mmCIF file of C-alpha atoms in Angstrom:
data_model
loop_
_atom_site.group_PDB
_atom_site.id
_atom_site.type_symbol
_atom_site.label_atom_id
_atom_site.label_comp_id
_atom_site.label_asym_id
_atom_site.label_seq_id
_atom_site.Cartn_x
_atom_site.Cartn_y
_atom_site.Cartn_z
ATOM 1 C CA ALA A 1 -15.098 17.000 -11.100
ATOM 2 C CA ASN A 2 -11.849 16.870 -13.010
ATOM 3 C CA GLU A 3 -8.263 16.508 -11.907
ATOM 4 C CA TRP A 4 -4.943 16.455 -13.730
ATOM 5 C CA PHE A 5 -1.382 15.593 -12.676
ATOM 6 C CA VAL A 6 2.151 16.162 -13.921
ATOM 7 C CA GLY A 7 4.964 14.533 -11.951
ATOM 8 C CA GLY A 8 8.330 12.885 -12.116
ATOM 9 C CA ASN A 9 11.688 12.407 -10.474
ATOM 10 C CA THR A 10 15.369 12.664 -11.251
ATOM 11 C CA ILE A 11 17.957 10.577 -9.397
ATOM 12 C CA ILE A 12 21.691 11.206 -9.829
ATOM 13 C CA LEU A 13 24.273 8.928 -8.165
ATOM 14 C CA LYS A 14 28.053 9.174 -8.280
ATOM 15 C CA ASN A 15 30.090 6.193 -7.096
ATOM 16 C CA PHE A 16 33.453 6.685 -5.410
ATOM 17 C CA LEU A 17 35.944 4.559 -3.448
ATOM 18 C CA LYS A 18 34.326 1.311 -4.674
ATOM 19 C CA TYR A 19 31.592 0.954 -2.015
ATOM 20 C CA HIS A 20 30.432 4.550 -1.633
ATOM 21 C CA ALA A 21 28.071 6.799 -3.561
ATOM 22 C CA ALA A 22 26.748 10.334 -3.250
ATOM 23 C CA GLY A 23 23.405 11.277 -4.703
ATOM 24 C CA PHE A 24 20.807 13.899 -5.451
ATOM 25 C CA ASN A 25 17.085 13.232 -5.829
ATOM 26 C CA PHE A 26 14.491 15.667 -7.114
ATOM 27 C CA PHE A 27 10.792 14.834 -7.067
ATOM 28 C CA PHE A 28 7.981 17.057 -8.296
ATOM 29 C CA ASP A 29 4.205 16.741 -8.367
ATOM 30 C CA VAL A 30 1.881 19.333 -9.860
ATOM 31 C CA SER A 31 -1.891 18.827 -9.876
ATOM 32 C CA LYS A 32 -5.141 20.733 -10.116
ATOM 33 C CA ILE A 33 -8.608 19.652 -9.038
ATOM 34 C CA LYS A 34 -11.860 21.426 -9.866
ATOM 35 C CA ASN A 35 -15.132 20.237 -8.391
ATOM 36 C CA ASP A 36 -18.457 21.566 -7.180
ATOM 37 C CA SER A 37 -16.965 23.465 -4.250
ATOM 38 C CA LEU A 38 -13.356 24.362 -4.997
ATOM 39 C CA THR A 39 -10.522 24.817 -7.444
ATOM 40 C CA LEU A 40 -7.244 23.700 -5.920
ATOM 41 C CA LEU A 41 -3.786 23.858 -7.500
ATOM 42 C CA ARG A 42 -1.036 22.044 -5.610
ATOM 43 C CA THR A 43 2.653 22.084 -6.488
ATOM 44 C CA ILE A 44 5.059 19.937 -4.472
ATOM 45 C CA PHE A 45 8.839 19.978 -4.995
ATOM 46 C CA THR A 46 11.131 17.701 -2.992
ATOM 47 C CA PRO A 47 14.915 17.987 -3.418
ATOM 48 C CA GLU A 48 17.067 15.519 -1.423
ATOM 49 C CA ILE A 49 20.790 14.899 -1.046
ATOM 50 C CA GLY A 50 22.382 11.809 0.418
ATOM 51 C CA TYR A 51 24.997 9.133 0.719
ATOM 52 C CA SER A 52 24.902 5.344 0.315
ATOM 53 C CA PHE A 53 27.242 2.451 1.125
ATOM 54 C CA ASN A 54 27.178 -1.186 -0.007
ATOM 55 C CA ASN A 55 29.895 -3.824 0.412
ATOM 56 C CA ASP A 56 27.570 -6.886 0.258
ATOM 57 C CA ASP A 57 27.817 -7.249 4.059
ATOM 58 C CA TRP A 58 26.628 -3.830 5.204
ATOM 59 C CA LYS A 59 24.218 -1.733 3.193
ATOM 60 C CA GLY A 60 23.002 1.717 4.109
ATOM 61 C CA LYS A 61 21.793 5.057 2.834
ATOM 62 C CA VAL A 62 20.979 8.472 4.250
ATOM 63 C CA PHE A 63 18.939 10.930 2.192
ATOM 64 C CA ILE A 64 17.470 14.091 3.658
ATOM 65 C CA GLY A 65 15.619 16.947 2.024
ATOM 66 C CA VAL A 66 12.630 19.233 2.173
ATOM 67 C CA ALA A 67 9.151 18.977 0.650
ATOM 68 C CA VAL A 68 7.830 22.363 -0.456
ATOM 69 C CA ASP A 69 4.076 22.627 -0.935
ATOM 70 C CA GLY A 70 3.310 26.174 -2.021
ATOM 71 C CA LYS A 71 4.383 28.349 0.919
ATOM 72 C CA LYS A 72 4.681 25.402 3.315
ATOM 73 C CA ALA A 73 7.808 23.295 3.799
ATOM 74 C CA MET A 74 8.576 20.194 5.847
ATOM 75 C CA PRO A 75 11.686 18.021 6.224
ATOM 76 C CA THR A 76 11.907 14.628 4.505
ATOM 77 C CA ALA A 77 14.141 11.670 5.262
ATOM 78 C CA ASN A 78 14.945 8.261 3.808
ATOM 79 C CA LEU A 79 17.299 6.282 6.052
ATOM 80 C CA HIS A 80 18.090 2.598 5.764
ATOM 81 C CA ILE A 81 20.708 0.208 7.133
ATOM 82 C CA GLU A 82 20.993 -3.569 6.930
ATOM 83 C CA LYS A 83 23.535 -6.180 8.000
ATOM 84 C CA HIS A 84 24.025 -9.754 6.820
ATOM 85 C CA LEU A 85 24.142 -11.691 10.092
ATOM 86 C CA TYR A 86 24.471 -15.026 8.333
ATOM 87 C CA GLU A 87 25.030 -14.975 4.580
ATOM 88 C CA HIS A 88 21.689 -14.349 2.839
ATOM 89 C CA SER A 89 19.724 -16.415 5.338
ATOM 90 C CA LEU A 90 19.505 -13.830 8.119
ATOM 91 C CA ILE A 91 19.589 -10.102 7.379
ATOM 92 C CA ALA A 92 18.709 -7.504 10.001
ATOM 93 C CA TYR A 93 17.543 -4.080 8.882
ATOM 94 C CA ALA A 94 16.239 -0.785 10.196
ATOM 95 C CA SER A 95 14.800 2.175 8.318
ATOM 96 C CA TYR A 96 13.034 5.466 8.793
ATOM 97 C CA GLN A 97 11.107 7.407 6.188
ATOM 98 C CA LEU A 98 9.436 10.789 6.573
ATOM 99 C CA ASN A 99 7.432 12.003 3.589
ATOM 100 C CA LEU A 100 4.658 14.307 2.500
ATOM 101 C CA LYS A 101 1.847 12.246 0.962
ATOM 102 C CA LYS A 102 -0.573 14.055 -1.309
ATOM 103 C CA ASN A 103 -4.192 12.931 -1.048
ATOM 104 C CA SER A 104 -6.184 13.531 -4.222
ATOM 105 C CA LEU A 105 -9.559 12.643 -5.669
ATOM 106 C CA LEU A 106 -7.801 9.872 -7.576
ATOM 107 C CA THR A 107 -6.089 8.262 -4.572
ATOM 108 C CA LEU A 108 -9.156 8.580 -2.332
ATOM 109 C CA SER A 109 -11.600 7.213 -4.918
ATOM 110 C CA GLN A 110 -9.275 4.284 -5.674
ATOM 111 C CA THR A 111 -9.716 3.287 -2.038
ATOM 112 C CA ASN A 112 -13.442 4.087 -1.771
ATOM 113 C CA ASN A 113 -15.213 4.900 -5.023
ATOM 114 C CA PHE A 114 -18.456 5.859 -3.233
ATOM 115 C CA ILE A 115 -17.130 9.268 -2.099
ATOM 116 C CA TRP A 116 -18.507 12.640 -3.155
ATOM 117 C CA ASN A 117 -16.405 14.554 -5.678
ATOM 118 C CA TRP A 118 -16.222 17.570 -3.329
ATOM 119 C CA VAL A 119 -14.542 15.853 -0.365
ATOM 120 C CA SER A 120 -11.929 17.762 1.625
ATOM 121 C CA MET A 121 -8.365 17.599 0.289
ATOM 122 C CA LYS A 122 -5.455 17.676 2.728
ATOM 123 C CA ASN A 123 -1.930 16.340 2.474
ATOM 124 C CA SER A 124 -0.709 13.784 5.005
ATOM 125 C CA THR A 125 2.643 13.695 6.766
ATOM 126 C CA VAL A 126 3.769 10.092 7.194
ATOM 127 C CA GLY A 127 6.693 8.843 9.284
ATOM 128 C CA ASP A 128 7.612 5.146 9.274
ATOM 129 C CA LEU A 129 10.203 3.557 11.571
ATOM 130 C CA ALA A 130 10.815 -0.113 10.754
ATOM 131 C CA LEU A 131 12.866 -2.884 12.405
ATOM 132 C CA GLY A 132 12.960 -6.286 10.793
ATOM 133 C CA LEU A 133 14.570 -9.520 9.697
ATOM 134 C CA LYS A 134 14.566 -10.981 6.221
ATOM 135 C CA GLY A 135 16.380 -13.621 4.250
ATOM 136 C CA THR A 136 16.364 -16.611 1.938
ATOM 137 C CA VAL A 137 16.989 -20.195 3.049
ATOM 138 C CA GLN A 138 17.184 -22.487 0.040
ATOM 139 C CA ASN A 139 13.687 -22.286 -1.464
ATOM 140 C CA PHE A 140 12.140 -20.310 1.395
ATOM 141 C CA SER A 141 12.131 -16.507 1.686
ATOM 142 C CA TYR A 142 10.733 -14.376 4.493
ATOM 143 C CA ASN A 143 10.378 -10.842 5.817
ATOM 144 C CA VAL A 144 9.190 -10.023 9.350
ATOM 145 C CA ALA A 145 9.048 -6.430 10.563
ATOM 146 C CA PHE A 146 7.662 -4.105 13.206
ATOM 147 C CA HIS A 147 6.632 -0.621 12.053
ATOM 148 C CA PHE A 148 5.986 2.470 14.143
ATOM 149 C CA ASN A 149 4.062 5.036 12.105
ATOM 150 C CA HIS A 150 3.173 8.591 13.039
ATOM 151 C CA ILE A 151 0.698 10.205 10.664
ATOM 152 C CA SER A 152 -0.769 13.683 10.505
ATOM 153 C CA ASN A 153 -4.058 14.109 8.612
ATOM 154 C CA LEU A 154 -4.874 10.429 8.172
ATOM 155 C CA PRO A 155 -7.872 10.251 5.744
ATOM 156 C CA LEU A 156 -10.887 8.251 6.961
ATOM 157 C CA PHE A 157 -14.182 7.511 5.209
ATOM 158 C CA VAL A 158 -17.486 8.335 6.929
ATOM 159 C CA ASN A 159 -21.059 8.063 5.624
ATOM 160 C CA ASP A 160 -22.637 11.411 4.778
ATOM 161 C CA THR A 161 -25.522 11.879 7.222
ATOM 162 C CA ASN A 162 -27.542 13.671 4.502
ATOM 163 C CA ASP A 163 -27.090 10.830 2.015
ATOM 164 C CA THR A 164 -25.828 7.618 3.611
ATOM 165 C CA LYS A 165 -25.116 6.084 0.188
ATOM 166 C CA ARG A 166 -22.198 8.496 -0.167
ATOM 167 C CA PHE A 167 -19.045 9.025 1.859
ATOM 168 C CA ILE A 168 -17.162 12.100 2.962
ATOM 169 C CA VAL A 169 -13.523 12.190 4.054
ATOM 170 C CA THR A 170 -12.553 13.218 7.557
ATOM 171 C CA TYR A 171 -8.957 13.559 8.709
ATOM 172 C CA GLU A 172 -7.535 12.204 11.947
ATOM 173 C CA LYS A 173 -5.244 14.976 13.176
ATOM 174 C CA LYS A 174 -2.625 12.766 14.844
ATOM 175 C CA ALA A 175 -2.440 8.987 14.501
ATOM 176 C CA ILE A 176 0.061 6.508 15.896
ATOM 177 C CA VAL A 177 0.067 3.070 14.257
ATOM 178 C CA TYR A 178 1.858 -0.005 15.566
ATOM 179 C CA ASN A 179 2.140 -2.459 12.684
ATOM 180 C CA PHE A 180 3.358 -6.049 12.618
ATOM 181 C CA HIS A 181 4.055 -7.268 9.081
ATOM 182 C CA PHE A 182 5.023 -10.729 7.937
ATOM 183 C CA GLU A 183 5.424 -12.420 4.601
ATOM 184 C CA GLY A 184 6.904 -15.693 3.464
ATOM 185 C CA GLY A 185 7.143 -17.770 0.325
ATOM 186 C CA TYR A 186 8.246 -21.294 -0.495
ATOM 187 C CA ASN A 187 9.112 -22.635 -3.945
ATOM 188 C CA MET A 188 8.129 -26.283 -3.665
ATOM 189 C CA LYS A 189 9.226 -26.764 -7.256
ATOM 190 C CA GLU A 190 10.179 -24.322 -9.983
ATOM 191 C CA TRP A 191 6.562 -24.497 -11.095
ATOM 192 C CA LEU A 192 4.820 -24.244 -7.692
ATOM 193 C CA ARG A 193 5.053 -21.445 -5.130
ATOM 194 C CA VAL A 194 3.032 -20.920 -1.958
ATOM 195 C CA SER A 195 3.128 -17.693 0.039
ATOM 196 C CA ILE A 196 1.600 -15.940 3.019
ATOM 197 C CA LEU A 197 1.181 -12.230 3.676
ATOM 198 C CA GLY A 198 -0.249 -10.578 6.772
ATOM 199 C CA ASP A 199 -0.566 -7.247 8.592
ATOM 200 C CA TYR A 200 -1.807 -6.403 12.068
ATOM 201 C CA ASN A 201 -2.384 -2.746 12.960
ATOM 202 C CA ASN A 202 -3.010 -1.165 16.343
ATOM 203 C CA TYR A 203 -4.110 2.477 16.200
ATOM 204 C CA ARG A 204 -3.826 5.287 18.723
ATOM 205 C CA LEU A 205 -5.948 8.284 17.688
ATOM 206 C CA LYS A 206 -6.343 11.801 19.033
ATOM 207 C CA THR A 207 -9.650 13.050 17.587
ATOM 208 C CA GLU A 208 -11.605 10.091 16.149
ATOM 209 C CA ALA A 209 -12.968 7.174 18.185
ATOM 210 C CA ARG A 210 -11.865 4.549 15.637
ATOM 211 C CA VAL A 211 -10.150 4.121 12.300
ATOM 212 C CA TRP A 212 -13.387 3.890 10.348
ATOM 213 C CA HIS A 213 -13.737 1.037 7.836
ATOM 214 C CA GLU A 214 -10.222 -0.247 8.500
ATOM 215 C CA PRO A 215 -9.856 -3.873 9.712
ATOM 216 C CA ALA A 216 -7.119 -4.485 12.266
ATOM 217 C CA PHE A 217 -5.851 -7.711 10.672
ATOM 218 C CA LYS A 218 -5.486 -8.824 7.064
ATOM 219 C CA LEU A 219 -4.190 -12.190 5.867
ATOM 220 C CA THR A 220 -3.641 -13.650 2.411
ATOM 221 C CA LEU A 221 -2.607 -17.208 1.539
ATOM 222 C CA ARG A 222 -1.647 -17.754 -2.083
ATOM 223 C CA ALA A 223 -0.528 -20.601 -4.337
ATOM 224 C CA ASN A 224 0.737 -20.242 -7.919
ATOM 225 C CA TYR A 225 1.143 -23.205 -10.275
ATOM 226 C CA ILE A 226 2.884 -22.898 -13.664
ATOM 227 C CA TRP A 227 2.519 -25.682 -16.204
ATOM 228 C CA LYS A 228 5.065 -25.823 -19.042
ATOM 229 C CA ASN A 229 5.492 -22.017 -18.897
ATOM 230 C CA LYS A 230 2.131 -21.736 -20.627
ATOM 231 C CA ILE A 231 -0.604 -22.007 -18.021
ATOM 232 C CA VAL A 232 -0.618 -20.172 -14.691
ATOM 233 C CA ALA A 233 -3.175 -21.174 -12.067
ATOM 234 C CA SER A 234 -3.591 -19.218 -8.813
ATOM 235 C CA ILE A 235 -5.675 -19.515 -5.684
ATOM 236 C CA ASP A 236 -5.981 -16.818 -3.008
ATOM 237 C CA LEU A 237 -7.489 -17.216 0.450
ATOM 238 C CA TYR A 238 -8.081 -13.749 1.843
ATOM 239 C CA GLY A 239 -9.382 -12.797 5.279
ATOM 240 C CA ILE A 240 -10.008 -9.586 7.231
ATOM 241 C CA THR A 241 -11.286 -8.929 10.733
ATOM 242 C CA ALA A 242 -14.219 -6.686 11.641
ATOM 243 C CA SER A 243 -14.213 -2.925 11.150
ATOM 244 C CA TYR A 244 -16.495 -0.088 12.280
ATOM 245 C CA ALA A 245 -18.559 2.578 10.540
ATOM 246 C CA LYS A 246 -19.345 5.974 12.049
ATOM 247 C CA LEU A 247 -23.033 6.883 12.128
ATOM 248 C CA SER A 248 -24.878 10.040 13.121
ATOM 249 C CA ALA A 249 -25.062 11.230 16.737
ATOM 250 C CA GLY A 250 -21.803 9.486 17.577
ATOM 251 C CA GLN A 251 -23.187 5.987 17.024
ATOM 252 C CA GLN A 252 -21.125 3.156 15.576
ATOM 253 C CA LYS A 253 -21.891 0.105 13.461
ATOM 254 C CA LYS A 254 -19.795 -3.055 13.411
ATOM 255 C CA LEU A 255 -19.021 -4.501 9.979
ATOM 256 C CA ASN A 256 -18.254 -8.190 10.315
ATOM 257 C CA GLY A 257 -15.006 -9.641 9.051
ATOM 258 C CA THR A 258 -14.951 -12.064 6.173
ATOM 259 C CA ALA A 259 -12.937 -14.580 4.180
ATOM 260 C CA ASP A 260 -12.775 -14.908 0.411
ATOM 261 C CA ILE A 261 -11.502 -17.524 -2.014
ATOM 262 C CA ASN A 262 -10.347 -16.245 -5.399
ATOM 263 C CA LEU A 263 -9.324 -18.408 -8.374
ATOM 264 C CA SER A 264 -7.624 -17.450 -11.625
ATOM 265 C CA LEU A 265 -6.279 -19.184 -14.711
ATOM 266 C CA GLU A 266 -4.105 -17.625 -17.409
ATOM 267 C CA TYR A 267 -2.903 -19.033 -20.738
ATOM 268 C CA LEU A 268 0.284 -17.446 -22.110
ATOM 269 C CA MET A 269 0.028 -17.752 -25.872
ATOM 270 C CA ASN A 270 3.290 -15.878 -26.426
ATOM 271 C CA LYS A 271 5.206 -12.970 -24.897
ATOM 272 C CA HIS A 272 2.670 -10.503 -26.296
ATOM 273 C CA ILE A 273 -0.737 -12.155 -25.835
ATOM 274 C CA SER A 274 -2.406 -14.052 -23.002
ATOM 275 C CA PHE A 275 -5.956 -15.019 -22.047
ATOM 276 C CA PHE A 276 -7.338 -15.356 -18.547
ATOM 277 C CA ALA A 277 -10.387 -16.336 -16.517
ATOM 278 C CA ALA A 278 -11.038 -15.587 -12.849
ATOM 279 C CA VAL A 279 -13.629 -16.184 -10.155
ATOM 280 C CA ASN A 280 -13.758 -14.124 -6.944
ATOM 281 C CA ASN A 281 -15.639 -14.935 -3.716
ATOM 282 C CA VAL A 282 -16.108 -18.574 -4.615
ATOM 283 C CA ALA A 283 -17.888 -19.255 -1.305
ATOM 284 C CA ASN A 284 -20.484 -16.553 -2.189
ATOM 285 C CA ILE A 285 -20.039 -14.836 1.201
ATOM 286 C CA LYS A 286 -21.982 -11.588 1.639
ATOM 287 C CA TYR A 287 -20.264 -8.844 3.627
ATOM 288 C CA GLN A 288 -19.851 -5.065 3.718
ATOM 289 C CA ARG A 289 -16.442 -3.584 3.112
ATOM 290 C CA TRP A 290 -18.121 -0.161 3.133
ATOM 291 C CA ASN A 291 -21.212 0.559 5.195
ATOM 292 C CA ASN A 292 -24.506 0.213 3.225
ATOM 293 C CA TYR A 293 -22.727 -1.470 0.319
ATOM 294 C CA GLN A 294 -23.056 -5.222 0.514
ATOM 295 C CA SER A 295 -20.479 -6.974 -1.620
ATOM 296 C CA TYR A 296 -21.416 -8.912 -4.692
ATOM 297 C CA GLY A 297 -21.575 -12.666 -4.368
ATOM 298 C CA THR A 298 -19.514 -14.857 -6.666
ATOM 299 C CA ILE A 299 -18.055 -12.854 -9.566
ATOM 300 C CA GLY A 300 -16.457 -14.305 -12.682
ATOM 301 C CA TRP A 301 -14.874 -12.745 -15.748
ATOM 302 C CA ILE A 302 -12.717 -13.574 -18.744
ATOM 303 C CA GLY A 303 -10.351 -11.399 -20.713
ATOM 304 C CA ALA A 304 -7.190 -10.976 -22.733
ATOM 305 C CA LYS A 305 -3.910 -9.134 -22.209
ATOM 306 C CA PHE A 306 -1.782 -7.556 -24.899
ATOM 307 C CA SER A 307 1.715 -6.164 -24.403
ATOM 308 C CA PHE A 308 4.301 -4.795 -26.799
#
């Protein structure tokens, strides 16, 4: 299979009356995929107009538009408002986004690289309503939010019954997702930061029995240590709960949850060159993120980075 993309965006903003701005956004995405079963050209144009306001106490924006995919069109929206309840320590916010998300061989294989190259391609419509609190208190920062998502054509990965080593993509017609998201970070010193990141998802589906291969809860604990702006050491503790795989004849298989420990070390020689070493799954825990594919045990690698 082969697939190519051309895309970009143009954003124009005009400020007026000190705190106000009017804007125009234009996004475009053109792609073509050719595989064993189809040749599909998709062209998506999304023009949006809007208004924004920011006086360092209230911040808000309203952008609305339309996403045109060939002969099909759907409305888009990007709404956001936030209020400083107490300086920068307590900020309340609410937002709603409605977008057309293009699923492609690239995006699907980046999630699960064991798929066939001829899997079904459908775009998803994603709406996200969020309510949250965020802020910074001295050396501590946080963000806690509740998300209500409504998704049409949610892609899910299912083992091919003719070859269980490969996956096909099936689409949940209508999905409702209740998400609780939290993240926090604390700078103990300028050279040491610890952070936590977590997501819990509760799904309501119309056609599928479960959200296949998707764990309900994910948690990451991380610590970064910087020594003399030259050496960066990191440790990640990562955990996920169980998920389920769909088998033939409507059967299901439970994939146990797991926890990983990942370590990394990077030496910054200068602003252009650095060297690193990393070890993943230090505890050598065996688990299956995807059905029939047991994870590797402990993995280590070394490398170099160049930038200019």
